[in-house]
Short mmCIF file of C-alpha atoms in Angstrom, two decimals:
data_model
loop_
_atom_site.label_atom_id
_atom_site.label_comp_id
_atom_site.label_asym_id
_atom_site.label_seq_id
_atom_site.Cartn_x
_atom_site.Cartn_y
_atom_site.Cartn_z
CA MET N 58 0.00 0.00 0.00
CA ARG N 59 1.44 3.36 -1.02
CA SER N 60 2.13 5.76 1.83
CA SER N 61 4.23 8.76 2.76
CA GLY N 62 5.67 10.38 5.82
CA ILE N 63 8.03 12.93 7.33
CA LEU N 64 11.54 12.56 8.72
CA LEU N 65 12.05 14.56 11.91
CA PRO N 66 14.30 13.52 14.81
CA VAL N 67 12.75 13.68 18.27
CA ALA N 68 15.50 16.10 19.31
CA SER N 69 14.33 18.47 16.56
CA LEU N 70 10.79 18.80 17.87
CA PRO N 71 9.74 22.14 19.39
CA SER N 72 9.62 22.20 23.18
CA LYS N 73 9.95 24.56 26.09
CA TYR N 74 13.14 23.17 27.57
CA GLY N 75 15.86 23.38 24.94
CA ILE N 76 15.50 20.09 23.08
CA GLY N 77 12.70 18.07 21.56
CA SER N 78 11.08 15.61 23.96
CA PHE N 79 7.95 13.54 24.53
CA SER N 80 6.08 16.74 25.34
CA LYS N 81 2.74 18.12 24.17
CA GLU N 82 4.54 19.45 21.09
CA ALA N 83 5.35 15.86 20.08
CA TYR N 84 1.64 14.98 20.25
CA GLU N 85 0.81 18.13 18.27
CA PHE N 86 3.32 17.05 15.61
CA VAL N 87 1.55 13.69 15.37
CA ASP N 88 -1.76 15.55 15.02
CA GLN N 89 -0.31 17.54 12.14
CA LEU N 90 0.96 14.35 10.49
CA GLU N 91 -2.57 13.01 10.67
CA ARG N 92 -4.01 16.21 9.22
CA ALA N 93 -1.42 16.00 6.42
CA GLY N 94 -2.47 12.44 5.59
CA GLN N 95 0.93 11.04 6.51
CA LYS N 96 1.29 7.42 7.65
CA ILE N 97 4.96 7.52 8.68
CA TRP N 98 7.02 9.41 11.23
CA GLN N 99 10.69 8.56 10.74
CA ILE N 100 13.10 9.36 13.55
CA LEU N 101 16.78 8.81 14.38
CA PRO N 102 18.14 6.44 17.07
CA LEU N 103 16.69 7.15 20.53
CA GLY N 104 19.75 6.15 22.57
CA PRO N 105 21.67 8.31 25.07
CA THR N 106 24.37 10.38 23.38
CA GLY N 107 27.88 11.26 24.45
CA TYR N 108 30.83 12.96 22.80
CA GLY N 109 29.76 14.76 19.65
CA ASP N 110 26.05 14.38 20.52
CA SER N 111 25.59 11.81 17.75
CA PRO N 112 22.69 9.37 18.18
CA TYR N 113 24.85 6.87 16.29
CA GLN N 114 27.41 6.73 19.12
CA SER N 115 25.37 5.68 22.14
CA PHE N 116 26.31 4.32 25.56
CA SER N 117 23.79 1.52 24.99
CA THR N 118 22.00 -0.07 22.06
CA TYR N 119 18.96 -0.54 24.31
CA ALA N 120 18.73 2.53 26.56
CA GLY N 121 16.79 5.70 25.81
CA ASN N 122 18.02 9.28 25.83
CA PRO N 123 17.02 11.00 29.11
CA TYR N 124 17.00 14.35 27.28
CA PHE N 125 13.71 13.20 25.73
CA ILE N 126 11.93 12.79 29.07
CA ASN N 127 9.21 15.42 29.22
CA LEU N 128 9.80 17.65 32.23
CA GLU N 129 6.20 18.88 32.18
CA THR N 130 5.03 15.32 32.85
CA LEU N 131 7.39 15.14 35.84
CA ILE N 132 5.86 18.41 37.06
CA GLU N 133 2.36 16.92 36.76
CA GLU N 134 3.57 13.89 38.72
CA GLY N 135 4.81 16.11 41.54
CA LEU N 136 8.46 15.21 40.99
CA LEU N 137 9.46 18.71 39.86
CA THR N 138 8.06 22.23 40.01
CA ASP N 139 7.64 24.88 37.32
CA GLU N 140 9.99 27.14 39.24
CA GLU N 141 12.74 24.53 39.30
CA CYS N 142 12.50 23.92 35.55
CA ASP N 143 12.27 27.63 34.71
CA ALA N 144 15.37 28.42 36.77
CA PHE N 145 17.67 27.21 33.98
CA THR N 146 18.71 28.74 30.68
CA TYR N 147 18.36 26.13 27.92
CA GLY N 148 20.01 28.03 25.10
CA THR N 149 19.89 31.37 23.35
CA HIS N 150 18.51 30.35 19.94
CA PRO N 151 15.17 28.53 19.71
CA ALA N 152 16.12 26.91 16.37
CA TYR N 153 19.26 25.20 17.69
CA ILE N 154 20.06 22.89 20.58
CA ASP N 155 22.70 23.99 23.08
CA TYR N 156 23.78 20.56 24.33
CA ASP N 157 25.97 21.90 27.13
CA LYS N 158 23.10 23.82 28.68
CA VAL N 159 20.66 20.94 28.17
CA PHE N 160 23.10 18.54 29.84
CA ASP N 161 23.63 20.79 32.85
CA ALA N 162 19.92 21.43 33.37
CA ARG N 163 18.70 17.87 32.81
CA ASN N 164 21.28 16.37 35.12
CA VAL N 165 20.19 18.56 38.02
CA LEU N 166 16.46 18.30 37.34
CA LEU N 167 16.28 14.56 36.74
CA ARG N 168 18.29 13.94 39.88
CA LYS N 169 15.84 16.05 41.88
CA ALA N 170 12.95 14.10 40.39
CA TYR N 171 14.66 10.82 41.23
CA GLU N 172 15.19 11.82 44.85
CA ARG N 173 11.43 12.43 45.18
CA PHE N 174 10.42 9.30 43.29
CA VAL N 175 8.82 6.43 45.21
CA PRO N 176 9.20 3.11 43.36
CA ASP N 177 5.93 1.28 42.75
CA ASP N 178 4.83 -2.01 41.19
CA ASN N 179 5.05 -0.59 37.66
CA PHE N 180 8.66 0.42 38.25
CA GLY N 181 9.43 -3.01 39.65
CA GLU N 182 7.89 -4.74 36.64
CA PHE N 183 9.85 -2.49 34.27
CA THR N 184 13.18 -3.25 35.93
CA ARG N 185 12.46 -6.99 35.95
CA SER N 186 11.32 -7.25 32.33
CA ASN N 187 14.21 -5.11 31.08
CA GLY N 188 16.87 -6.55 33.34
CA TYR N 189 18.64 -8.30 30.46
CA TRP N 190 20.07 -4.92 29.38
CA LEU N 191 19.10 -2.45 32.09
CA GLU N 192 21.30 -3.85 34.84
CA ASP N 193 24.48 -3.74 32.75
CA TYR N 194 23.65 -0.26 31.48
CA ALA N 195 22.80 1.24 34.88
CA LEU N 196 25.92 -0.26 36.43
CA TYR N 197 28.09 0.88 33.52
CA MET N 198 26.90 4.48 33.70
CA ALA N 199 27.19 4.62 37.49
CA ILE N 200 30.79 3.40 37.35
CA LYS N 201 31.57 5.72 34.44
CA ASP N 202 30.25 8.72 36.41
CA SER N 203 32.28 7.74 39.45
CA ARG N 204 35.43 7.59 37.26
CA ASP N 205 35.02 11.12 35.83
CA GLY N 206 33.31 9.89 32.66
CA ARG N 207 36.17 7.66 31.53
CA SER N 208 35.48 4.73 29.24
CA TRP N 209 35.65 1.20 30.67
CA THR N 210 39.08 0.45 29.19
CA GLU N 211 40.51 3.09 31.55
CA TRP N 212 38.96 1.61 34.70
CA GLU N 213 40.74 -0.58 37.20
CA GLU N 214 41.55 -4.00 35.75
CA GLU N 215 39.11 -5.84 38.01
CA LEU N 216 36.22 -3.61 36.85
CA ARG N 217 37.33 -3.50 33.26
CA ASP N 218 37.35 -7.31 33.16
CA ARG N 219 34.19 -7.65 35.30
CA GLN N 220 35.73 -9.78 38.02
CA PRO N 221 32.74 -11.03 40.08
CA SER N 222 33.96 -9.87 43.50
CA ALA N 223 34.75 -6.39 42.18
CA ILE N 224 31.39 -6.15 40.42
CA GLN N 225 29.52 -7.16 43.58
CA ALA N 226 31.41 -4.59 45.64
CA ILE N 227 30.81 -1.75 43.20
CA ARG N 228 27.11 -2.62 42.95
CA GLU N 229 26.80 -2.12 46.69
CA GLU N 230 28.91 1.04 46.70
CA LEU N 231 27.00 2.70 43.85
CA ALA N 232 23.51 1.33 44.57
CA PHE N 233 21.92 4.79 44.77
CA GLU N 234 23.41 5.88 41.45
CA ILE N 235 22.49 2.61 39.75
CA GLN N 236 18.88 3.14 40.79
CA TYR N 237 19.06 6.66 39.35
CA TYR N 238 19.80 5.23 35.90
CA ARG N 239 16.99 2.70 36.25
CA PHE N 240 14.65 5.57 37.12
CA LYS N 241 15.60 7.58 34.03
CA GLN N 242 15.02 4.60 31.76
CA TYR N 243 11.68 3.90 33.39
CA LYS N 244 10.51 7.45 32.72
CA PHE N 245 11.86 7.41 29.17
CA TYR N 246 10.12 4.17 28.24
CA THR N 247 6.85 5.03 29.98
CA GLN N 248 6.63 8.32 28.09
CA TRP N 249 7.79 6.94 24.73
CA ASP N 250 5.38 4.00 24.86
CA LYS N 251 2.51 6.43 25.42
CA LEU N 252 3.54 8.67 22.51
CA LYS N 253 4.05 5.72 20.18
CA ARG N 254 0.59 4.34 21.04
CA TYR N 255 -0.89 7.75 20.29
CA ALA N 256 0.73 7.79 16.86
CA ASN N 257 -0.21 4.18 16.11
CA ASN N 258 -3.82 4.84 17.08
CA LYS N 259 -3.90 7.55 14.42
CA GLY N 260 -2.59 5.14 11.79
CA ILE N 261 0.96 6.48 11.89
CA GLN N 262 3.91 4.09 11.97
CA ILE N 263 7.27 4.92 13.53
CA ILE N 264 10.34 4.15 11.44
CA GLY N 265 13.41 4.05 13.66
CA ASP N 266 17.10 3.52 13.12
CA MET N 267 19.32 0.66 14.28
CA PRO N 268 23.02 1.44 13.78
CA ILE N 269 24.94 -1.64 12.63
CA TYR N 270 27.70 -1.04 15.19
CA VAL N 271 27.70 -0.26 18.89
CA ALA N 272 30.01 2.31 20.46
CA PHE N 273 33.24 1.15 22.07
CA ASP N 274 32.39 3.33 25.08
CA SER N 275 29.19 1.43 25.84
CA SER N 276 27.71 -1.07 28.23
CA ASP N 277 27.27 -3.39 25.23
CA ALA N 278 31.00 -3.66 24.60
CA TRP N 279 31.94 -3.79 28.29
CA ALA N 280 29.41 -6.43 29.31
CA ASN N 281 29.66 -8.64 26.21
CA PRO N 282 33.31 -8.82 25.09
CA LEU N 283 32.82 -12.18 23.36
CA LEU N 284 30.59 -10.49 20.81
CA PHE N 285 33.49 -8.45 19.46
CA GLN N 286 36.96 -8.81 17.99
CA PHE N 287 38.77 -8.22 21.30
CA ASP N 288 42.07 -9.67 22.49
CA GLU N 289 42.77 -11.32 25.87
CA HIS N 290 42.96 -7.87 27.49
CA ASN N 291 39.59 -6.84 26.05
CA GLN N 292 41.22 -4.43 23.62
CA PRO N 293 40.01 -4.32 20.00
CA VAL N 294 41.99 -6.20 17.40
CA ALA N 295 40.41 -4.08 14.67
CA VAL N 296 37.78 -1.34 14.40
CA ALA N 297 35.23 -0.16 11.87
CA GLY N 298 35.68 2.47 9.19
CA CYS N 299 35.43 3.25 5.50
CA PRO N 300 38.17 3.11 2.87
CA PRO N 301 39.70 6.20 1.25
CA ASP N 302 37.71 7.88 -1.51
CA TYR N 303 37.48 11.21 -3.31
CA PHE N 304 35.77 12.88 -0.32
CA ALA N 305 38.00 11.34 2.38
CA PRO N 306 41.50 10.63 1.00
CA LYS N 307 42.54 8.90 4.23
CA GLY N 308 39.25 7.09 4.71
CA GLN N 309 36.91 7.37 7.67
CA LEU N 310 38.00 5.89 10.99
CA TRP N 311 34.80 5.26 12.93
CA GLY N 312 36.45 3.35 15.77
CA ASN N 313 33.51 1.08 16.60
CA PRO N 314 34.36 -2.46 17.70
CA LEU N 315 33.87 -5.08 15.00
CA TYR N 316 31.80 -8.18 15.58
CA SER N 317 33.19 -11.65 16.07
CA TRP N 318 30.86 -13.14 13.50
CA GLU N 319 32.05 -16.68 14.22
CA TYR N 320 30.84 -16.33 17.82
CA HIS N 321 27.50 -14.90 16.68
CA ARG N 322 27.08 -17.82 14.29
CA GLU N 323 27.86 -20.35 17.04
CA THR N 324 25.21 -18.79 19.29
CA GLY N 325 22.54 -18.75 16.60
CA TYR N 326 22.75 -14.96 16.36
CA SER N 327 20.92 -14.75 19.68
CA TRP N 328 22.23 -11.27 20.49
CA TRP N 329 20.97 -9.97 17.13
CA VAL N 330 17.61 -11.63 17.65
CA GLN N 331 17.28 -9.95 21.05
CA ARG N 332 18.43 -6.62 19.67
CA MET N 333 15.96 -6.73 16.79
CA GLN N 334 13.12 -7.75 19.09
CA HIS N 335 13.91 -4.79 21.32
CA SER N 336 14.11 -2.42 18.33
CA LEU N 337 10.67 -3.56 17.21
CA ARG N 338 9.35 -2.67 20.63
CA LEU N 339 10.61 0.89 20.11
CA TYR N 340 9.62 1.19 16.45
CA ASP N 341 7.16 -0.31 13.98
CA VAL N 342 9.78 -0.52 11.22
CA VAL N 343 13.55 -0.71 11.69
CA ARG N 344 15.94 0.94 9.25
CA VAL N 345 19.20 -1.00 9.53
CA ASP N 346 22.09 1.40 9.05
CA HIS N 347 25.12 0.54 6.85
CA PHE N 348 23.51 -2.61 5.50
CA ARG N 349 26.46 -3.38 3.27
CA GLY N 350 28.46 -4.22 6.41
CA PHE N 351 26.53 -7.49 6.67
CA ASP N 352 27.90 -8.54 3.30
CA GLU N 353 31.43 -7.20 3.71
CA TYR N 354 32.84 -4.87 6.36
CA TYR N 355 35.92 -2.66 6.37
CA SER N 356 38.42 -3.63 9.07
CA VAL N 357 41.08 -1.20 10.29
CA PRO N 358 43.86 -2.45 12.62
CA PHE N 359 43.34 -1.03 16.11
CA GLY N 360 45.70 1.84 16.84
CA ASN N 361 45.89 3.15 13.28
CA GLU N 362 45.33 6.88 13.12
CA THR N 363 43.59 6.76 9.74
CA ALA N 364 41.57 4.20 7.77
CA GLU N 365 44.09 4.06 4.90
CA PHE N 366 45.40 0.59 5.67
CA GLY N 367 42.24 -1.37 6.32
CA HIS N 368 40.85 -4.26 4.33
CA TRP N 369 37.51 -5.88 3.54
CA GLU N 370 36.29 -8.99 5.33
CA LYS N 371 33.22 -11.13 4.80
CA GLY N 372 30.16 -10.51 6.99
CA PRO N 373 27.47 -13.02 8.00
CA GLY N 374 25.46 -12.55 4.84
CA LEU N 375 22.02 -14.03 4.42
CA GLU N 376 22.45 -16.48 7.31
CA LEU N 377 21.87 -13.72 9.87
CA PHE N 378 18.63 -12.63 8.24
CA HIS N 379 17.36 -16.19 8.02
CA ALA N 380 17.84 -16.40 11.80
CA LEU N 381 15.97 -13.13 12.32
CA ARG N 382 13.11 -14.24 10.07
CA GLU N 383 12.74 -17.50 11.99
CA LYS N 384 12.89 -16.00 15.48
CA VAL N 385 11.51 -12.44 15.34
CA GLU N 386 7.77 -11.88 15.00
CA ASN N 387 6.43 -9.08 12.80
CA LEU N 388 9.87 -8.42 11.37
CA SER N 389 9.77 -5.21 9.34
CA VAL N 390 13.11 -3.89 8.08
CA ILE N 391 14.44 -1.27 5.67
CA ALA N 392 17.95 -1.82 4.31
CA GLU N 393 20.10 1.32 4.30
CA ASP N 394 21.89 0.36 1.10
CA LEU N 395 23.44 3.72 0.18
CA GLY N 396 26.96 4.42 -1.00
CA PHE N 397 29.15 2.27 -3.22
CA LEU N 398 27.43 -1.09 -3.63
CA THR N 399 28.99 -4.25 -5.00
CA ASP N 400 27.02 -6.90 -6.84
CA SER N 401 27.07 -9.08 -3.72
CA VAL N 402 25.53 -6.32 -1.59
CA LEU N 403 22.77 -5.76 -4.14
CA GLN N 404 22.14 -9.50 -4.21
CA LEU N 405 21.95 -9.65 -0.39
CA VAL N 406 19.32 -6.90 -0.31
CA LYS N 407 17.36 -8.70 -3.01
CA ASP N 408 17.61 -12.06 -1.23
CA THR N 409 16.36 -10.66 2.08
CA GLY N 410 13.37 -9.08 0.37
CA TYR N 411 13.87 -5.89 2.40
CA PRO N 412 13.11 -2.59 0.69
CA GLY N 413 16.18 -0.50 -0.08
CA MET N 414 16.55 3.27 -0.08
CA LYS N 415 16.48 5.75 -2.94
CA VAL N 416 17.75 9.30 -2.35
CA LEU N 417 17.03 11.96 -4.94
CA GLU N 418 20.03 14.10 -3.99
CA PHE N 419 22.22 11.24 -5.28
CA ALA N 420 20.33 10.93 -8.56
CA PHE N 421 21.49 13.65 -10.93
CA ASP N 422 25.25 13.27 -11.35
CA ASP N 423 25.63 9.99 -13.25
CA GLY N 424 23.18 10.09 -16.13
CA ALA N 425 20.05 8.16 -16.99
CA ASP N 426 21.31 4.80 -15.70
CA CYS N 427 21.62 6.03 -12.10
CA LEU N 428 19.64 3.76 -9.76
CA TYR N 429 18.48 6.77 -7.73
CA LEU N 430 16.53 8.24 -10.66
CA PRO N 431 12.82 7.46 -10.33
CA HIS N 432 12.50 5.81 -13.75
CA ASN N 433 14.87 3.11 -12.41
CA PHE N 434 13.04 2.52 -9.11
CA ILE N 435 11.37 -0.70 -8.12
CA GLN N 436 8.18 -0.78 -6.07
CA ASN N 437 9.83 -2.49 -3.10
CA SER N 438 11.78 0.60 -2.04
CA ILE N 439 11.50 3.76 0.03
CA VAL N 440 12.35 7.10 -1.51
CA TYR N 441 13.74 10.18 0.22
CA THR N 442 14.57 13.61 -1.11
CA GLY N 443 17.50 13.48 1.34
CA THR N 444 18.49 11.89 4.66
CA HIS N 445 19.81 13.31 7.93
CA ASP N 446 23.32 13.12 6.42
CA ASN N 447 22.37 15.19 3.36
CA ASP N 448 22.01 18.89 2.99
CA THR N 449 18.44 20.12 2.75
CA LEU N 450 17.04 20.29 -0.76
CA ALA N 451 17.31 24.08 -0.79
CA GLY N 452 20.90 23.91 0.48
CA TRP N 453 21.78 21.23 -2.06
CA ILE N 454 20.24 23.24 -4.90
CA ALA N 455 22.26 26.31 -3.87
CA SER N 456 25.51 24.33 -4.05
CA MET N 457 24.79 22.46 -7.31
CA GLY N 458 27.38 22.40 -10.05
CA GLU N 459 26.31 23.46 -13.54
CA HIS N 460 26.02 19.91 -14.92
CA THR N 461 23.89 18.68 -12.02
CA ARG N 462 21.69 21.78 -12.12
CA ASN N 463 21.07 21.51 -15.85
CA TYR N 464 20.26 17.80 -15.71
CA THR N 465 17.97 18.26 -12.69
CA LYS N 466 16.07 21.05 -14.43
CA ALA N 467 15.76 18.97 -17.59
CA TYR N 468 14.50 15.97 -15.63
CA LEU N 469 11.95 18.12 -13.80
CA ASP N 470 11.04 20.12 -16.93
CA LEU N 471 11.88 23.41 -15.19
CA GLU N 472 13.20 26.43 -17.03
CA ASP N 473 14.10 28.86 -14.25
CA ASP N 474 16.24 28.57 -11.12
CA ASP N 475 13.57 29.35 -8.55
CA THR N 476 14.63 27.33 -5.49
CA GLU N 477 11.18 26.85 -4.00
CA LYS N 478 9.77 25.63 -7.31
CA MET N 479 12.62 23.14 -7.64
CA VAL N 480 12.20 21.92 -4.05
CA TRP N 481 8.51 21.22 -4.56
CA ALA N 482 9.14 19.63 -7.95
CA LEU N 483 11.60 17.21 -6.31
CA ILE N 484 9.11 16.47 -3.52
CA ARG N 485 6.46 15.70 -6.15
CA LEU N 486 8.99 13.54 -7.99
CA ALA N 487 9.49 11.45 -4.86
CA LEU N 488 5.80 11.20 -4.02
CA GLY N 489 4.91 10.37 -7.61
CA SER N 490 7.46 7.58 -7.95
CA VAL N 491 6.65 3.88 -7.96
CA ALA N 492 8.37 3.42 -4.57
CA GLU N 493 5.92 2.00 -2.06
CA ARG N 494 6.88 4.51 0.64
CA ALA N 495 8.11 8.09 0.38
CA VAL N 496 9.61 10.06 3.28
CA ILE N 497 10.42 13.76 3.09
CA PRO N 498 12.54 15.59 5.70
CA MET N 499 10.56 18.29 7.48
CA GLN N 500 13.10 20.92 6.41
CA ASP N 501 12.34 20.23 2.75
CA TYR N 502 8.63 20.83 3.18
CA LEU N 503 9.64 24.13 4.79
CA CYS N 504 12.12 24.94 1.95
CA LEU N 505 14.84 25.65 4.51
CA GLY N 506 18.48 25.98 3.54
CA THR N 507 21.77 24.61 4.85
CA GLU N 508 21.17 26.31 8.20
CA ALA N 509 18.64 23.51 8.87
CA ARG N 510 20.94 20.60 7.97
CA ILE N 511 21.04 17.88 10.64
CA ASN N 512 24.49 16.37 10.10
CA VAL N 513 27.64 16.73 8.04
CA PRO N 514 29.38 13.33 8.20
CA SER N 515 32.94 13.20 9.56
CA THR N 516 32.63 16.59 11.26
CA LEU N 517 32.13 17.62 14.88
CA GLY N 518 30.71 20.65 16.62
CA ASN N 519 27.71 21.82 14.61
CA ASN N 520 25.65 18.68 14.06
CA TRP N 521 22.36 17.34 15.48
CA LYS N 522 21.29 20.86 16.53
CA TRP N 523 18.50 22.06 14.25
CA ARG N 524 15.00 22.35 15.72
CA LEU N 525 11.59 22.86 14.20
CA GLN N 526 9.77 25.96 15.43
CA LYS N 527 6.25 25.51 16.70
CA GLU N 528 4.73 27.99 14.26
CA GLN N 529 6.40 26.43 11.18
CA PHE N 530 4.25 23.32 10.69
CA THR N 531 1.07 25.25 9.96
CA ASP N 532 -2.37 23.92 9.10
CA GLU N 533 -1.90 25.46 5.64
CA LEU N 534 1.30 23.45 5.08
CA ALA N 535 -0.32 20.26 6.44
CA ASP N 536 -3.22 20.71 4.01
CA LYS N 537 -0.81 21.26 1.12
CA ILE N 538 1.11 18.09 2.02
CA ARG N 539 -2.16 16.17 2.19
CA SER N 540 -3.25 17.48 -1.19
CA VAL N 541 -0.03 16.54 -2.99
CA SER N 542 0.06 13.14 -1.26
CA ALA N 543 -3.49 12.48 -2.46
CA VAL N 544 -2.57 13.31 -6.05
CA TYR N 545 -0.04 10.49 -6.01
CA GLY N 546 -2.19 7.91 -4.23
CA ARG N 547 -0.45 7.99 -0.86
CA LEU N 548 -3.38 8.66 1.48
#
């Protein structure tokens, strides 16, 4: 069934306290999606962020970001007061997140709420049913805080290697702090579950992201060393990255630990089954990031300062996805199959049956045979004007070279260079394509420029900051989106 939706990270929602959250503005956004006839809300990973504020480098593949906890709900529950929340400055520009100020305020306020919180049966049930990940995560973060934020490889050897006596002792020593992290996860999940139900009840599905790799500085890596290519001292043998290319002459050194696929195979991919089951609790559809890494992955020797001297190794291939299909109910996956794709990657996507991605900003440089041009689409795909890693359409149009601009205008049958006309023509091109689903970033519907870009890959400092303003998603815009979606059979 043809459908369409909007890409907007939770962090980019409007809200009173500096960053998007599960607040009334989130529910209002869902209401506007419904008015606009949209069936999809696509978001980015919901995990807690650290250095660089990237949702793709999280302290846990299971935990939720406490920044998204709605403070107004905590006020209603008597855990905080308006005065306490209003005492902080959350940033100076309503269109951009100031992560330093958000961190300082949330840490103080959530701790106050925790100190007033009285655990009940619902809290007890949550901690029991989520114990398979929650206990490791809460312990990891409590230890990390007590060691000035250092990663687990810099802890004392007995904690780094999880020696039972040391773990028992630290659990007792940090019991109050461990409970604090349980509390934050309880509030996150309670609020997210309610918002997701609200969206689902209006016929709106949530598409969420599952990064292929976990962060090295994470409870996942610390608590499960056998899952990864670690040596006898729990140090990585090799780490993830991308090879050199025109845009990155020395490659991209991501630094994530690589999986020990032999171990995963021996255990029937049980960790992946559990991870996917958990992801499908958070989301209705899971977009699996860097899908090509399941066919072949780029391995860089640990300690290298660049990715120049890595090499390709074989991934688990179709075997992993057979295991997921057998053991995960209601499995719904999108393969992020962007970038340079070999024949074996294309075959893997085809064999899984998962829809792949088509991005219009990649379509107009390579001529009529380009797979990202709509006349080459297949129905089992999902089309985007751009992703969170792309510039906005307006920003991309402004930076076009002459060849790309001329070909784009010819493809769209446009004669002038009016940016707004070209943006809407590209949106219509996506919605009118044969792709079963179409998702448009919110910034493109607003015709915003590069100032509204979410992320520039391989850079630090100015990413993940843009926020939607409450007055921008108007009823007039929602009605226009609904009208154009109806024209192309996506209601």
